[in-house]
Structure formats: C-alpha cells, structure tokens
Amino acid sequence: LKDLIVYPEKMKQNLDMTRGLVYSQSVLLALTRAGLSRETAYKIVQDAAMETWSGSNDLMTNLKLHPELPSSFPEKDLLAAFDPAPFMSGLDEIYDRVLGEHHHHSGNEGC
C-alpha cells in the first residue's frame, strides 16, 4: 500500500454523485433523536430518498421540502446528518486490523 494514491477530490465527487443518499441512515437517527417516532422518521426519509432517486433534487433538498418534516427540527441537526466525518472515525484502526490480518495470513509480516 506504500504506492497507493488517494484522490480526496475524486472521493468527494463520488460521494456527491449519491446526491446525499448515503446519509439517509444518519438522517433517520437524527429525526428519531429529535423525538419523531421511528415510523414517521422512516416515512420521511424513505419518501425523500425515493424522490431523490427519481428526481433532480438532492436528499437534503427533498427532506426540507417534505411536508411531514417538523418545522421545529433544527437545520443544524439536518446539516450534521450530512457530515461525512463520523464515517471516518476509527479508519486507522480498521485499516491496521484488516491489513494486519492480511499480512499475517499472507506471511508478509514486516511489509
């Protein structure tokens, strides 16, 4: 992996191609933490996701336009649900564990 080249801008472009759909679970959790029932939160996210899939708006826009999204739901909580940073936490440990297992199984300790 010493020759691995990472292109952060390309990674961002790939995430952007999902138009926010990768954050649907985070949005669902944010809505339930805000007091919505799981059923209501699921319906809102599912409706907005389906509209995103078939339309031109991104998930955040469709969520904001959803008639059942409570006006009391803080926009900062919605924005936080679209933050990729929580998905990145612990990556070093995961890579170490996976690559350590690979090196162990392939006999490449010390590579």
Tab-separated table of C-alpha atoms in Angstrom:
chain	number	residue	atom	x	y	z
A	1	LEU	CA	0.000	0.000	0.000
A	2	LYS	CA	3.004	2.304	0.094
A	3	ASP	CA	2.289	3.135	-3.563
A	4	LEU	CA	-1.428	3.735	-3.010
A	5	ILE	CA	-2.519	7.093	-4.366
A	6	VAL	CA	-5.596	8.701	-2.833
A	7	TYR	CA	-7.522	11.423	-4.621
A	8	PRO	CA	-9.647	13.234	-1.995
A	9	GLU	CA	-11.390	15.400	-4.596
A	10	LYS	CA	-12.404	12.304	-6.574
A	11	MET	CA	-13.665	10.712	-3.363
A	12	LYS	CA	-15.804	13.814	-2.733
A	13	GLN	CA	-17.117	13.671	-6.309
A	14	ASN	CA	-18.094	10.032	-5.806
A	15	LEU	CA	-19.952	10.886	-2.597
A	16	ASP	CA	-21.648	13.833	-4.306
A	17	MET	CA	-22.877	11.511	-7.070
A	18	THR	CA	-25.126	9.840	-4.473
A	19	ARG	CA	-26.888	13.195	-4.003
A	20	GLY	CA	-26.883	12.626	-0.262
A	21	LEU	CA	-28.483	9.194	-0.258
A	22	VAL	CA	-25.514	7.753	1.668
A	23	TYR	CA	-26.630	9.866	4.635
A	24	SER	CA	-30.189	8.533	4.857
A	25	GLN	CA	-29.423	6.412	7.946
A	26	SER	CA	-27.846	9.413	9.687
A	27	VAL	CA	-30.936	11.474	8.921
A	28	LEU	CA	-33.200	8.728	10.261
A	29	LEU	CA	-31.230	8.664	13.520
A	30	ALA	CA	-31.284	12.462	13.795
A	31	LEU	CA	-35.058	12.524	13.350
A	32	THR	CA	-35.658	9.849	15.977
A	33	ARG	CA	-33.294	11.611	18.397
A	34	ALA	CA	-35.378	14.743	17.862
A	35	GLY	CA	-38.443	12.875	19.101
A	36	LEU	CA	-40.118	11.584	15.950
A	37	SER	CA	-41.348	8.025	16.013
A	38	ARG	CA	-39.243	5.588	14.039
A	39	GLU	CA	-42.186	5.003	11.691
A	40	THR	CA	-42.646	8.715	10.953
A	41	ALA	CA	-38.914	9.301	10.563
A	42	TYR	CA	-38.627	6.288	8.260
A	43	LYS	CA	-41.523	7.516	6.102
A	44	ILE	CA	-39.991	10.974	5.751
A	45	VAL	CA	-36.563	9.608	4.837
A	46	GLN	CA	-37.968	6.957	2.506
A	47	ASP	CA	-40.195	9.467	0.685
A	48	ALA	CA	-37.327	11.942	0.306
A	49	ALA	CA	-34.912	9.212	-0.797
A	50	MET	CA	-37.312	7.902	-3.435
A	51	GLU	CA	-37.856	11.435	-4.701
A	52	THR	CA	-34.078	11.928	-4.826
A	53	TRP	CA	-33.623	8.668	-6.707
A	54	SER	CA	-36.190	9.583	-9.356
A	55	GLY	CA	-35.874	13.369	-9.465
A	56	SER	CA	-33.281	16.075	-9.790
A	57	ASN	CA	-33.059	17.347	-6.202
A	58	ASP	CA	-30.621	16.032	-3.635
A	59	LEU	CA	-31.742	14.324	-0.434
A	60	MET	CA	-31.322	17.392	1.763
A	61	THR	CA	-33.498	19.500	-0.532
A	62	ASN	CA	-36.172	16.814	-0.674
A	63	LEU	CA	-36.124	16.479	3.109
A	64	LYS	CA	-36.563	20.237	3.532
A	65	LEU	CA	-39.487	20.122	1.090
A	66	HIS	CA	-41.154	17.145	2.796
A	67	PRO	CA	-44.474	18.247	4.333
A	68	GLU	CA	-44.066	15.945	7.349
A	69	LEU	CA	-40.626	17.217	8.363
A	70	PRO	CA	-41.388	19.231	11.501
A	71	SER	CA	-40.566	22.920	11.187
A	72	SER	CA	-39.147	22.606	14.704
A	73	PHE	CA	-36.448	20.191	13.504
A	74	PRO	CA	-33.222	22.232	13.734
A	75	GLU	CA	-31.460	22.802	10.428
A	76	LYS	CA	-28.123	22.376	12.227
A	77	ASP	CA	-29.164	18.802	13.074
A	78	LEU	CA	-30.044	18.160	9.437
A	79	LEU	CA	-26.705	19.567	8.286
A	80	ALA	CA	-24.881	17.463	10.891
A	81	ALA	CA	-26.533	14.320	9.496
A	82	PHE	CA	-24.815	15.041	6.169
A	83	ASP	CA	-21.339	15.335	7.694
A	84	PRO	CA	-19.043	12.549	6.452
A	85	ALA	CA	-16.612	12.950	9.394
A	86	PRO	CA	-18.304	10.399	11.701
A	87	PHE	CA	-17.882	7.769	8.993
A	88	MET	CA	-14.138	8.399	9.014
A	89	SER	CA	-13.573	7.875	12.732
A	90	GLY	CA	-11.698	4.730	13.546
A	91	LEU	CA	-10.494	4.141	9.988
A	92	ASP	CA	-6.861	3.863	11.058
A	93	GLU	CA	-7.741	1.063	13.464
A	94	ILE	CA	-9.817	-0.704	10.815
A	95	TYR	CA	-7.018	-0.494	8.255
A	96	ASP	CA	-4.488	-1.686	10.813
A	97	ARG	CA	-6.693	-4.627	11.748
A	98	VAL	CA	-7.525	-5.613	8.161
A	99	LEU	CA	-4.032	-5.122	6.810
A	100	GLY	CA	-2.536	-6.776	9.869
A	101	GLU	CA	-4.729	-9.820	9.248
A	102	HIS	CA	-3.794	-9.792	5.559
A	103	HIS	CA	-0.104	-9.608	6.355
A	104	HIS	CA	-0.468	-12.364	8.935
A	105	HIS	CA	-2.354	-14.691	6.584
A	106	SER	CA	-0.136	-13.995	3.590
A	107	GLY	CA	3.105	-14.370	5.505
A	108	ASN	CA	4.028	-10.759	4.788
A	109	GLU	CA	4.753	-9.645	8.333
A	110	GLY	CA	7.093	-6.747	8.305
A	111	CYS	CA	5.986	-5.410	4.904
